[in-house]
């Protein structure tokens, strides 16, 4: 029994190819076949076709602000694995983008043209603190935001006691999914973190 199990494990490993993605040190011109020749962006992955049994591994401690749209499915015996490599925190798929360019309107109220977003999915985060959405600009207080969808383009207002351009402001809603698996099957996702 042990010999059969070992044979199956070796067969599974030989069947697929492992690809590596590193947001900091990768390069999309590399082959992606080793941690030293890893790809950098999810945009690169979105142009690739993967075979059943392949592994797509993201470097731990790194973060991507892109949506992965796999172009292929695995099979029942040989799923495509999307996971992590290295040590440290799980790789992060972040549905929010960092924004700057806020203009102070009055008394700690700042605004910015809102990026094109899914209005129902909008989340605003400042230095890791999620703001609460209010329904009118007059309700703005510390820790809140208001989205005015009447002008064109939409305007996002936040209340902040310090300049938001000197803080890490993230707005979600540009990407609904970290990994879009529509019409795909036999894909296993493990050891990844999805935010916003």
PDB file of N, CA and C in Angstrom, residues 53-149:
ATOM      1  N   UNK A  53      -3.365  19.836 -12.806  1.00  0.00           N
ATOM      2  CA  UNK A  53      -2.199  19.447 -12.021  1.00  0.00           C
ATOM      3  C   UNK A  53      -1.199  20.565 -11.792  1.00  0.00           C
ATOM      4  N   UNK A  54      -1.335  21.689 -12.492  1.00  0.00           N
ATOM      5  CA  UNK A  54      -0.414  22.816 -12.279  1.00  0.00           C
ATOM      6  C   UNK A  54      -0.658  23.444 -10.915  1.00  0.00           C
ATOM      7  N   UNK A  55       0.398  24.054 -10.383  1.00  0.00           N
ATOM      8  CA  UNK A  55       0.310  24.817  -9.146  1.00  0.00           C
ATOM      9  C   UNK A  55       0.719  26.257  -9.438  1.00  0.00           C
ATOM     10  N   UNK A  56      -0.021  27.195  -8.897  1.00  0.00           N
ATOM     11  CA  UNK A  56       0.273  28.618  -9.034  1.00  0.00           C
ATOM     12  C   UNK A  56       0.461  29.127  -7.615  1.00  0.00           C
ATOM     13  N   UNK A  57       1.698  29.459  -7.264  1.00  0.00           N
ATOM     14  CA  UNK A  57       2.026  29.777  -5.879  1.00  0.00           C
ATOM     15  C   UNK A  57       2.450  31.234  -5.728  1.00  0.00           C
ATOM     16  N   UNK A  58       1.799  31.935  -4.797  1.00  0.00           N
ATOM     17  CA  UNK A  58       2.085  33.334  -4.507  1.00  0.00           C
ATOM     18  C   UNK A  58       2.995  33.419  -3.288  1.00  0.00           C
ATOM     19  N   UNK A  59       3.948  34.330  -3.336  1.00  0.00           N
ATOM     20  CA  UNK A  59       4.913  34.455  -2.240  1.00  0.00           C
ATOM     21  C   UNK A  59       4.243  35.009  -0.986  1.00  0.00           C
ATOM     22  N   UNK A  60       4.520  34.355   0.125  1.00  0.00           N
ATOM     23  CA  UNK A  60       4.002  34.811   1.414  1.00  0.00           C
ATOM     24  C   UNK A  60       4.577  36.188   1.739  1.00  0.00           C
ATOM     25  N   UNK A  61       3.762  37.002   2.425  1.00  0.00           N
ATOM     26  CA  UNK A  61       4.184  38.342   2.810  1.00  0.00           C
ATOM     27  C   UNK A  61       4.003  39.385   1.727  1.00  0.00           C
ATOM     28  N   UNK A  62       3.502  38.980   0.559  1.00  0.00           N
ATOM     29  CA  UNK A  62       3.312  39.915  -0.551  1.00  0.00           C
ATOM     30  C   UNK A  62       1.826  40.230  -0.728  1.00  0.00           C
ATOM     31  N   UNK A  63       1.553  41.286  -1.505  1.00  0.00           N
ATOM     32  CA  UNK A  63       0.178  41.744  -1.695  1.00  0.00           C
ATOM     33  C   UNK A  63      -0.049  42.115  -3.151  1.00  0.00           C
ATOM     34  N   UNK A  64      -1.237  41.739  -3.673  1.00  0.00           N
ATOM     35  CA  UNK A  64      -1.622  42.068  -5.037  1.00  0.00           C
ATOM     36  C   UNK A  64      -2.947  42.804  -5.016  1.00  0.00           C
ATOM     37  N   UNK A  65      -3.058  43.851  -5.819  1.00  0.00           N
ATOM     38  CA  UNK A  65      -4.297  44.616  -5.978  1.00  0.00           C
ATOM     39  C   UNK A  65      -4.795  44.423  -7.411  1.00  0.00           C
ATOM     40  N   UNK A  66      -5.017  43.163  -7.739  1.00  0.00           N
ATOM     41  CA  UNK A  66      -5.482  42.777  -9.065  1.00  0.00           C
ATOM     42  C   UNK A  66      -6.461  41.617  -8.900  1.00  0.00           C
ATOM     43  N   UNK A  67      -7.217  41.342  -9.935  1.00  0.00           N
ATOM     44  CA  UNK A  67      -8.129  40.199  -9.924  1.00  0.00           C
ATOM     45  C   UNK A  67      -7.581  39.110 -10.835  1.00  0.00           C
ATOM     46  N   UNK A  68      -7.477  37.902 -10.308  1.00  0.00           N
ATOM     47  CA  UNK A  68      -7.001  36.757 -11.080  1.00  0.00           C
ATOM     48  C   UNK A  68      -8.187  36.092 -11.767  1.00  0.00           C
ATOM     49  N   UNK A  69      -8.095  35.964 -13.087  1.00  0.00           N
ATOM     50  CA  UNK A  69      -9.136  35.334 -13.897  1.00  0.00           C
ATOM     51  C   UNK A  69      -8.549  34.118 -14.604  1.00  0.00           C
ATOM     52  N   UNK A  70      -8.481  32.964 -13.921  1.00  0.00           N
ATOM     53  CA  UNK A  70      -7.896  31.782 -14.566  1.00  0.00           C
ATOM     54  C   UNK A  70      -8.582  31.481 -15.894  1.00  0.00           C
ATOM     55  N   UNK A  71      -7.783  31.104 -16.873  1.00  0.00           N
ATOM     56  CA  UNK A  71      -8.304  30.863 -18.215  1.00  0.00           C
ATOM     57  C   UNK A  71      -8.645  29.404 -18.453  1.00  0.00           C
ATOM     58  N   UNK A  72      -8.366  28.543 -17.472  1.00  0.00           N
ATOM     59  CA  UNK A  72      -8.557  27.115 -17.683  1.00  0.00           C
ATOM     60  C   UNK A  72      -8.992  26.426 -16.394  1.00  0.00           C
ATOM     61  N   UNK A  73      -9.456  25.195 -16.537  1.00  0.00           N
ATOM     62  CA  UNK A  73      -9.882  24.383 -15.394  1.00  0.00           C
ATOM     63  C   UNK A  73      -8.900  23.240 -15.178  1.00  0.00           C
ATOM     64  N   UNK A  74      -8.952  22.688 -13.966  1.00  0.00           N
ATOM     65  CA  UNK A  74      -8.216  21.467 -13.692  1.00  0.00           C
ATOM     66  C   UNK A  74      -9.092  20.281 -14.066  1.00  0.00           C
ATOM     67  N   UNK A  75      -8.766  19.140 -13.523  1.00  0.00           N
ATOM     68  CA  UNK A  75      -9.585  17.947 -13.728  1.00  0.00           C
ATOM     69  C   UNK A  75      -9.861  17.322 -12.367  1.00  0.00           C
ATOM     70  N   UNK A  76     -10.756  16.350 -12.345  1.00  0.00           N
ATOM     71  CA  UNK A  76     -11.129  15.733 -11.071  1.00  0.00           C
ATOM     72  C   UNK A  76      -9.914  15.114 -10.385  1.00  0.00           C
ATOM     73  N   UNK A  77      -9.073  14.443 -11.138  1.00  0.00           N
ATOM     74  CA  UNK A  77      -7.888  13.812 -10.543  1.00  0.00           C
ATOM     75  C   UNK A  77      -6.737  14.785 -10.357  1.00  0.00           C
ATOM     76  N   UNK A  78      -6.678  15.812 -11.194  1.00  0.00           N
ATOM     77  CA  UNK A  78      -5.560  16.746 -11.163  1.00  0.00           C
ATOM     78  C   UNK A  78      -6.073  18.192 -11.142  1.00  0.00           C
ATOM     79  N   UNK A  79      -6.527  18.670  -9.975  1.00  0.00           N
ATOM     80  CA  UNK A  79      -6.996  20.060  -9.906  1.00  0.00           C
ATOM     81  C   UNK A  79      -5.828  21.034 -10.067  1.00  0.00           C
ATOM     82  N   UNK A  80      -6.146  22.227 -10.494  1.00  0.00           N
ATOM     83  CA  UNK A  80      -5.156  23.308 -10.471  1.00  0.00           C
ATOM     84  C   UNK A  80      -5.135  23.831  -9.039  1.00  0.00           C
ATOM     85  N   UNK A  81      -3.952  23.963  -8.470  1.00  0.00           N
ATOM     86  CA  UNK A  81      -3.785  24.444  -7.093  1.00  0.00           C
ATOM     87  C   UNK A  81      -3.337  25.898  -7.132  1.00  0.00           C
ATOM     88  N   UNK A  82      -4.033  26.762  -6.420  1.00  0.00           N
ATOM     89  CA  UNK A  82      -3.625  28.160  -6.250  1.00  0.00           C
ATOM     90  C   UNK A  82      -3.309  28.322  -4.771  1.00  0.00           C
ATOM     91  N   UNK A  83      -2.041  28.573  -4.453  1.00  0.00           N
ATOM     92  CA  UNK A  83      -1.638  28.600  -3.053  1.00  0.00           C
ATOM     93  C   UNK A  83      -0.477  29.535  -2.780  1.00  0.00           C
ATOM     94  N   UNK A  84       0.326  29.160  -1.782  1.00  0.00           N
ATOM     95  CA  UNK A  84       1.393  30.041  -1.298  1.00  0.00           C
ATOM     96  C   UNK A  84       2.707  29.277  -1.202  1.00  0.00           C
ATOM     97  N   UNK A  85       3.806  30.045  -1.227  1.00  0.00           N
ATOM     98  CA  UNK A  85       5.125  29.464  -0.967  1.00  0.00           C
ATOM     99  C   UNK A  85       5.917  30.419  -0.090  1.00  0.00           C
ATOM    100  N   UNK A  86       6.991  29.912   0.479  1.00  0.00           N
ATOM    101  CA  UNK A  86       7.834  30.727   1.341  1.00  0.00           C
ATOM    102  C   UNK A  86       7.355  30.707   2.775  1.00  0.00           C
ATOM    103  N   UNK A  87       7.832  31.659   3.557  1.00  0.00           N
ATOM    104  CA  UNK A  87       7.446  31.740   4.963  1.00  0.00           C
ATOM    105  C   UNK A  87       6.850  33.114   5.249  1.00  0.00           C
ATOM    106  N   UNK A  88       6.122  33.193   6.360  1.00  0.00           N
ATOM    107  CA  UNK A  88       5.514  34.465   6.747  1.00  0.00           C
ATOM    108  C   UNK A  88       4.014  34.463   6.564  1.00  0.00           C
ATOM    109  N   UNK A  89       3.456  35.664   6.507  1.00  0.00           N
ATOM    110  CA  UNK A  89       2.004  35.823   6.388  1.00  0.00           C
ATOM    111  C   UNK A  89       1.500  35.342   5.033  1.00  0.00           C
ATOM    112  N   UNK A  90       0.233  34.978   5.011  1.00  0.00           N
ATOM    113  CA  UNK A  90      -0.389  34.533   3.767  1.00  0.00           C
ATOM    114  C   UNK A  90      -0.329  35.642   2.714  1.00  0.00           C
ATOM    115  N   UNK A  91      -0.187  35.279   1.443  1.00  0.00           N
ATOM    116  CA  UNK A  91      -0.277  36.284   0.375  1.00  0.00           C
ATOM    117  C   UNK A  91      -1.659  36.938   0.411  1.00  0.00           C
ATOM    118  N   UNK A  92      -1.695  38.235   0.136  1.00  0.00           N
ATOM    119  CA  UNK A  92      -2.946  38.999   0.218  1.00  0.00           C
ATOM    120  C   UNK A  92      -3.432  39.383  -1.172  1.00  0.00           C
ATOM    121  N   UNK A  93      -4.712  39.099  -1.425  1.00  0.00           N
ATOM    122  CA  UNK A  93      -5.419  39.619  -2.590  1.00  0.00           C
ATOM    123  C   UNK A  93      -6.280  40.762  -2.057  1.00  0.00           C
ATOM    124  N   UNK A  94      -5.954  41.990  -2.411  1.00  0.00           N
ATOM    125  CA  UNK A  94      -6.625  43.155  -1.851  1.00  0.00           C
ATOM    126  C   UNK A  94      -7.576  43.743  -2.888  1.00  0.00           C
ATOM    127  N   UNK A  95      -8.861  43.795  -2.536  1.00  0.00           N
ATOM    128  CA  UNK A  95      -9.870  44.341  -3.440  1.00  0.00           C
ATOM    129  C   UNK A  95      -9.939  45.856  -3.431  1.00  0.00           C
ATOM    130  N   UNK A  96      -9.105  46.496  -2.608  1.00  0.00           N
ATOM    131  CA  UNK A  96      -9.108  47.961  -2.524  1.00  0.00           C
ATOM    132  C   UNK A  96      -7.860  48.527  -3.198  1.00  0.00           C
ATOM    133  N   UNK A  97      -7.982  49.753  -3.691  1.00  0.00           N
ATOM    134  CA  UNK A  97      -6.839  50.472  -4.250  1.00  0.00           C
ATOM    135  C   UNK A  97      -6.490  51.634  -3.336  1.00  0.00           C
ATOM    136  N   UNK A  98      -5.208  51.945  -3.241  1.00  0.00           N
ATOM    137  CA  UNK A  98      -4.782  53.116  -2.485  1.00  0.00           C
ATOM    138  C   UNK A  98      -5.060  54.358  -3.316  1.00  0.00           C
ATOM    139  N   UNK A  99      -5.541  55.413  -2.654  1.00  0.00           N
ATOM    140  CA  UNK A  99      -5.837  56.656  -3.355  1.00  0.00           C
ATOM    141  C   UNK A  99      -5.195  57.836  -2.627  1.00  0.00           C
ATOM    142  N   UNK A 100      -4.837  58.838  -3.397  1.00  0.00           N
ATOM    143  CA  UNK A 100      -4.346  60.114  -2.859  1.00  0.00           C
ATOM    144  C   UNK A 100      -4.952  61.222  -3.703  1.00  0.00           C
ATOM    145  N   UNK A 101      -4.764  62.452  -3.269  1.00  0.00           N
ATOM    146  CA  UNK A 101      -5.285  63.593  -4.016  1.00  0.00           C
ATOM    147  C   UNK A 101      -6.523  64.202  -3.392  1.00  0.00           C
ATOM    148  N   UNK A 102      -6.723  63.948  -2.086  1.00  0.00           N
ATOM    149  CA  UNK A 102      -7.861  64.539  -1.387  1.00  0.00           C
ATOM    150  C   UNK A 102      -7.677  66.049  -1.278  1.00  0.00           C
ATOM    151  N   UNK A 103      -8.792  66.771  -1.372  1.00  0.00           N
ATOM    152  CA  UNK A 103      -8.801  68.227  -1.219  1.00  0.00           C
ATOM    153  C   UNK A 103      -9.636  68.556   0.011  1.00  0.00           C
ATOM    154  N   UNK A 104      -9.096  69.426   0.898  1.00  0.00           N
ATOM    155  CA  UNK A 104      -9.859  69.795   2.096  1.00  0.00           C
ATOM    156  C   UNK A 104     -10.932  70.802   1.714  1.00  0.00           C
ATOM    157  N   UNK A 105     -12.170  70.479   2.075  1.00  0.00           N
ATOM    158  CA  UNK A 105     -13.288  71.360   1.788  1.00  0.00           C
ATOM    159  C   UNK A 105     -13.491  72.351   2.929  1.00  0.00           C
ATOM    160  N   UNK A 106     -13.613  71.821   4.146  1.00  0.00           N
ATOM    161  CA  UNK A 106     -13.838  72.647   5.336  1.00  0.00           C
ATOM    162  C   UNK A 106     -13.722  71.769   6.569  1.00  0.00           C
ATOM    163  N   UNK A 107     -13.245  72.309   7.643  1.00  0.00           N
ATOM    164  CA  UNK A 107     -13.245  71.665   8.960  1.00  0.00           C
ATOM    165  C   UNK A 107     -13.139  70.141   8.941  1.00  0.00           C
ATOM    166  N   UNK A 108     -12.012  69.627   8.484  1.00  0.00           N
ATOM    167  CA  UNK A 108     -11.714  68.192   8.497  1.00  0.00           C
ATOM    168  C   UNK A 108     -12.526  67.363   7.503  1.00  0.00           C
ATOM    169  N   UNK A 109     -13.206  68.003   6.581  1.00  0.00           N
ATOM    170  CA  UNK A 109     -13.924  67.272   5.538  1.00  0.00           C
ATOM    171  C   UNK A 109     -13.123  67.392   4.238  1.00  0.00           C
ATOM    172  N   UNK A 110     -12.793  66.236   3.682  1.00  0.00           N
ATOM    173  CA  UNK A 110     -11.996  66.163   2.454  1.00  0.00           C
ATOM    174  C   UNK A 110     -12.813  65.439   1.387  1.00  0.00           C
ATOM    175  N   UNK A 111     -12.516  65.768   0.119  1.00  0.00           N
ATOM    176  CA  UNK A 111     -13.177  65.020  -0.941  1.00  0.00           C
ATOM    177  C   UNK A 111     -12.197  64.674  -2.046  1.00  0.00           C
ATOM    178  N   UNK A 112     -12.637  63.725  -2.859  1.00  0.00           N
ATOM    179  CA  UNK A 112     -11.853  63.274  -4.006  1.00  0.00           C
ATOM    180  C   UNK A 112     -12.840  62.711  -5.018  1.00  0.00           C
ATOM    181  N   UNK A 113     -12.495  62.816  -6.306  1.00  0.00           N
ATOM    182  CA  UNK A 113     -13.314  62.156  -7.312  1.00  0.00           C
ATOM    183  C   UNK A 113     -13.244  60.663  -7.060  1.00  0.00           C
ATOM    184  N   UNK A 114     -14.400  60.053  -6.991  1.00  0.00           N
ATOM    185  CA  UNK A 114     -14.444  58.622  -6.705  1.00  0.00           C
ATOM    186  C   UNK A 114     -14.086  57.819  -7.942  1.00  0.00           C
ATOM    187  N   UNK A 115     -13.243  56.799  -7.768  1.00  0.00           N
ATOM    188  CA  UNK A 115     -12.975  55.924  -8.921  1.00  0.00           C
ATOM    189  C   UNK A 115     -14.227  55.158  -9.303  1.00  0.00           C
ATOM    190  N   UNK A 116     -14.227  54.582 -10.475  1.00  0.00           N
ATOM    191  CA  UNK A 116     -15.376  53.793 -10.929  1.00  0.00           C
ATOM    192  C   UNK A 116     -15.486  52.550 -10.049  1.00  0.00           C
ATOM    193  N   UNK A 117     -16.599  52.425  -9.350  1.00  0.00           N
ATOM    194  CA  UNK A 117     -16.724  51.359  -8.360  1.00  0.00           C
ATOM    195  C   UNK A 117     -18.108  50.747  -8.377  1.00  0.00           C
ATOM    196  N   UNK A 118     -18.221  49.605  -7.735  1.00  0.00           N
ATOM    197  CA  UNK A 118     -19.504  48.977  -7.456  1.00  0.00           C
ATOM    198  C   UNK A 118     -20.032  49.669  -6.200  1.00  0.00           C
ATOM    199  N   UNK A 119     -21.044  50.520  -6.349  1.00  0.00           N
ATOM    200  CA  UNK A 119     -21.502  51.359  -5.236  1.00  0.00           C
ATOM    201  C   UNK A 119     -21.973  50.539  -4.036  1.00  0.00           C
ATOM    202  N   UNK A 120     -22.499  49.355  -4.273  1.00  0.00           N
ATOM    203  CA  UNK A 120     -22.961  48.529  -3.170  1.00  0.00           C
ATOM    204  C   UNK A 120     -21.824  47.879  -2.407  1.00  0.00           C
ATOM    205  N   UNK A 121     -20.651  47.791  -3.027  1.00  0.00           N
ATOM    206  CA  UNK A 121     -19.527  47.078  -2.408  1.00  0.00           C
ATOM    207  C   UNK A 121     -18.455  48.016  -1.876  1.00  0.00           C
ATOM    208  N   UNK A 122     -18.691  49.315  -1.895  1.00  0.00           N
ATOM    209  CA  UNK A 122     -17.645  50.261  -1.507  1.00  0.00           C
ATOM    210  C   UNK A 122     -17.300  50.137  -0.023  1.00  0.00           C
ATOM    211  N   UNK A 123     -16.011  50.086   0.228  1.00  0.00           N
ATOM    212  CA  UNK A 123     -15.466  50.120   1.584  1.00  0.00           C
ATOM    213  C   UNK A 123     -14.346  51.142   1.563  1.00  0.00           C
ATOM    214  N   UNK A 124     -14.273  51.997   2.569  1.00  0.00           N
ATOM    215  CA  UNK A 124     -13.204  52.977   2.689  1.00  0.00           C
ATOM    216  C   UNK A 124     -12.446  52.670   3.976  1.00  0.00           C
ATOM    217  N   UNK A 125     -11.129  52.554   3.840  1.00  0.00           N
ATOM    218  CA  UNK A 125     -10.275  52.185   4.973  1.00  0.00           C
ATOM    219  C   UNK A 125      -9.146  53.202   5.074  1.00  0.00           C
ATOM    220  N   UNK A 126      -8.924  53.739   6.284  1.00  0.00           N
ATOM    221  CA  UNK A 126      -7.803  54.647   6.523  1.00  0.00           C
ATOM    222  C   UNK A 126      -6.901  54.016   7.571  1.00  0.00           C
ATOM    223  N   UNK A 127      -5.652  53.787   7.183  1.00  0.00           N
ATOM    224  CA  UNK A 127      -4.663  53.161   8.073  1.00  0.00           C
ATOM    225  C   UNK A 127      -5.230  51.921   8.769  1.00  0.00           C
ATOM    226  N   UNK A 128      -5.933  51.091   8.018  1.00  0.00           N
ATOM    227  CA  UNK A 128      -6.455  49.838   8.541  1.00  0.00           C
ATOM    228  C   UNK A 128      -7.792  49.934   9.256  1.00  0.00           C
ATOM    229  N   UNK A 129      -8.333  51.145   9.435  1.00  0.00           N
ATOM    230  CA  UNK A 129      -9.612  51.332  10.112  1.00  0.00           C
ATOM    231  C   UNK A 129     -10.713  51.545   9.064  1.00  0.00           C
ATOM    232  N   UNK A 130     -11.708  50.665   9.074  1.00  0.00           N
ATOM    233  CA  UNK A 130     -12.802  50.772   8.118  1.00  0.00           C
ATOM    234  C   UNK A 130     -13.775  51.873   8.546  1.00  0.00           C
ATOM    235  N   UNK A 131     -14.063  52.794   7.619  1.00  0.00           N
ATOM    236  CA  UNK A 131     -14.977  53.894   7.901  1.00  0.00           C
ATOM    237  C   UNK A 131     -16.427  53.443   7.705  1.00  0.00           C
ATOM    238  N   UNK A 132     -17.328  54.090   8.422  1.00  0.00           N
ATOM    239  CA  UNK A 132     -18.760  53.807   8.311  1.00  0.00           C
ATOM    240  C   UNK A 132     -19.364  54.752   7.272  1.00  0.00           C
ATOM    241  N   UNK A 133     -20.225  54.212   6.438  1.00  0.00           N
ATOM    242  CA  UNK A 133     -20.879  55.026   5.411  1.00  0.00           C
ATOM    243  C   UNK A 133     -22.080  55.740   6.010  1.00  0.00           C
ATOM    244  N   UNK A 134     -22.217  57.038   5.700  1.00  0.00           N
ATOM    245  CA  UNK A 134     -23.383  57.809   6.118  1.00  0.00           C
ATOM    246  C   UNK A 134     -24.154  58.234   4.863  1.00  0.00           C
ATOM    247  N   UNK A 135     -25.408  58.658   5.072  1.00  0.00           N
ATOM    248  CA  UNK A 135     -26.302  58.919   3.937  1.00  0.00           C
ATOM    249  C   UNK A 135     -26.285  60.359   3.446  1.00  0.00           C
ATOM    250  N   UNK A 136     -25.796  61.292   4.273  1.00  0.00           N
ATOM    251  CA  UNK A 136     -25.736  62.697   3.851  1.00  0.00           C
ATOM    252  C   UNK A 136     -24.421  63.307   4.303  1.00  0.00           C
ATOM    253  N   UNK A 137     -24.016  64.356   3.622  1.00  0.00           N
ATOM    254  CA  UNK A 137     -22.754  65.013   3.967  1.00  0.00           C
ATOM    255  C   UNK A 137     -22.824  65.635   5.366  1.00  0.00           C
ATOM    256  N   UNK A 138     -24.021  66.042   5.789  1.00  0.00           N
ATOM    257  CA  UNK A 138     -24.157  66.669   7.112  1.00  0.00           C
ATOM    258  C   UNK A 138     -23.943  65.665   8.256  1.00  0.00           C
ATOM    259  N   UNK A 139     -24.010  64.371   7.964  1.00  0.00           N
ATOM    260  CA  UNK A 139     -23.799  63.341   8.988  1.00  0.00           C
ATOM    261  C   UNK A 139     -22.327  62.995   9.201  1.00  0.00           C
ATOM    262  N   UNK A 140     -21.438  63.561   8.388  1.00  0.00           N
ATOM    263  CA  UNK A 140     -20.025  63.215   8.493  1.00  0.00           C
ATOM    264  C   UNK A 140     -19.452  63.570   9.857  1.00  0.00           C
ATOM    265  N   UNK A 141     -18.837  62.596  10.481  1.00  0.00           N
ATOM    266  CA  UNK A 141     -18.063  62.787  11.718  1.00  0.00           C
ATOM    267  C   UNK A 141     -16.828  61.908  11.592  1.00  0.00           C
ATOM    268  N   UNK A 142     -15.961  61.967  12.585  1.00  0.00           N
ATOM    269  CA  UNK A 142     -14.734  61.179  12.534  1.00  0.00           C
ATOM    270  C   UNK A 142     -15.065  59.696  12.329  1.00  0.00           C
ATOM    271  N   UNK A 143     -14.371  59.061  11.381  1.00  0.00           N
ATOM    272  CA  UNK A 143     -14.588  57.648  11.115  1.00  0.00           C
ATOM    273  C   UNK A 143     -15.715  57.352  10.142  1.00  0.00           C
ATOM    274  N   UNK A 144     -16.156  58.362   9.366  1.00  0.00           N
ATOM    275  CA  UNK A 144     -17.251  58.143   8.422  1.00  0.00           C
ATOM    276  C   UNK A 144     -16.880  58.644   7.021  1.00  0.00           C
ATOM    277  N   UNK A 145     -17.657  58.171   6.035  1.00  0.00           N
ATOM    278  CA  UNK A 145     -17.509  58.683   4.673  1.00  0.00           C
ATOM    279  C   UNK A 145     -18.894  58.824   4.039  1.00  0.00           C
ATOM    280  N   UNK A 146     -18.962  59.657   3.010  1.00  0.00           N
ATOM    281  CA  UNK A 146     -20.202  59.881   2.269  1.00  0.00           C
ATOM    282  C   UNK A 146     -19.864  59.846   0.788  1.00  0.00           C
ATOM    283  N   UNK A 147     -20.659  59.161  -0.009  1.00  0.00           N
ATOM    284  CA  UNK A 147     -20.468  59.094  -1.445  1.00  0.00           C
ATOM    285  C   UNK A 147     -21.595  59.841  -2.126  1.00  0.00           C
ATOM    286  N   UNK A 148     -21.260  60.921  -2.823  1.00  0.00           N
ATOM    287  CA  UNK A 148     -22.240  61.728  -3.548  1.00  0.00           C
ATOM    288  C   UNK A 148     -22.247  61.269  -5.003  1.00  0.00           C
ATOM    289  N   UNK A 149     -23.329  60.601  -5.399  1.00  0.00           N
ATOM    290  CA  UNK A 149     -23.396  60.051  -6.754  1.00  0.00           C
ATOM    291  C   UNK A 149     -24.176  60.952  -7.715  1.00  0.00           C
TER     292      UNK A 149
END
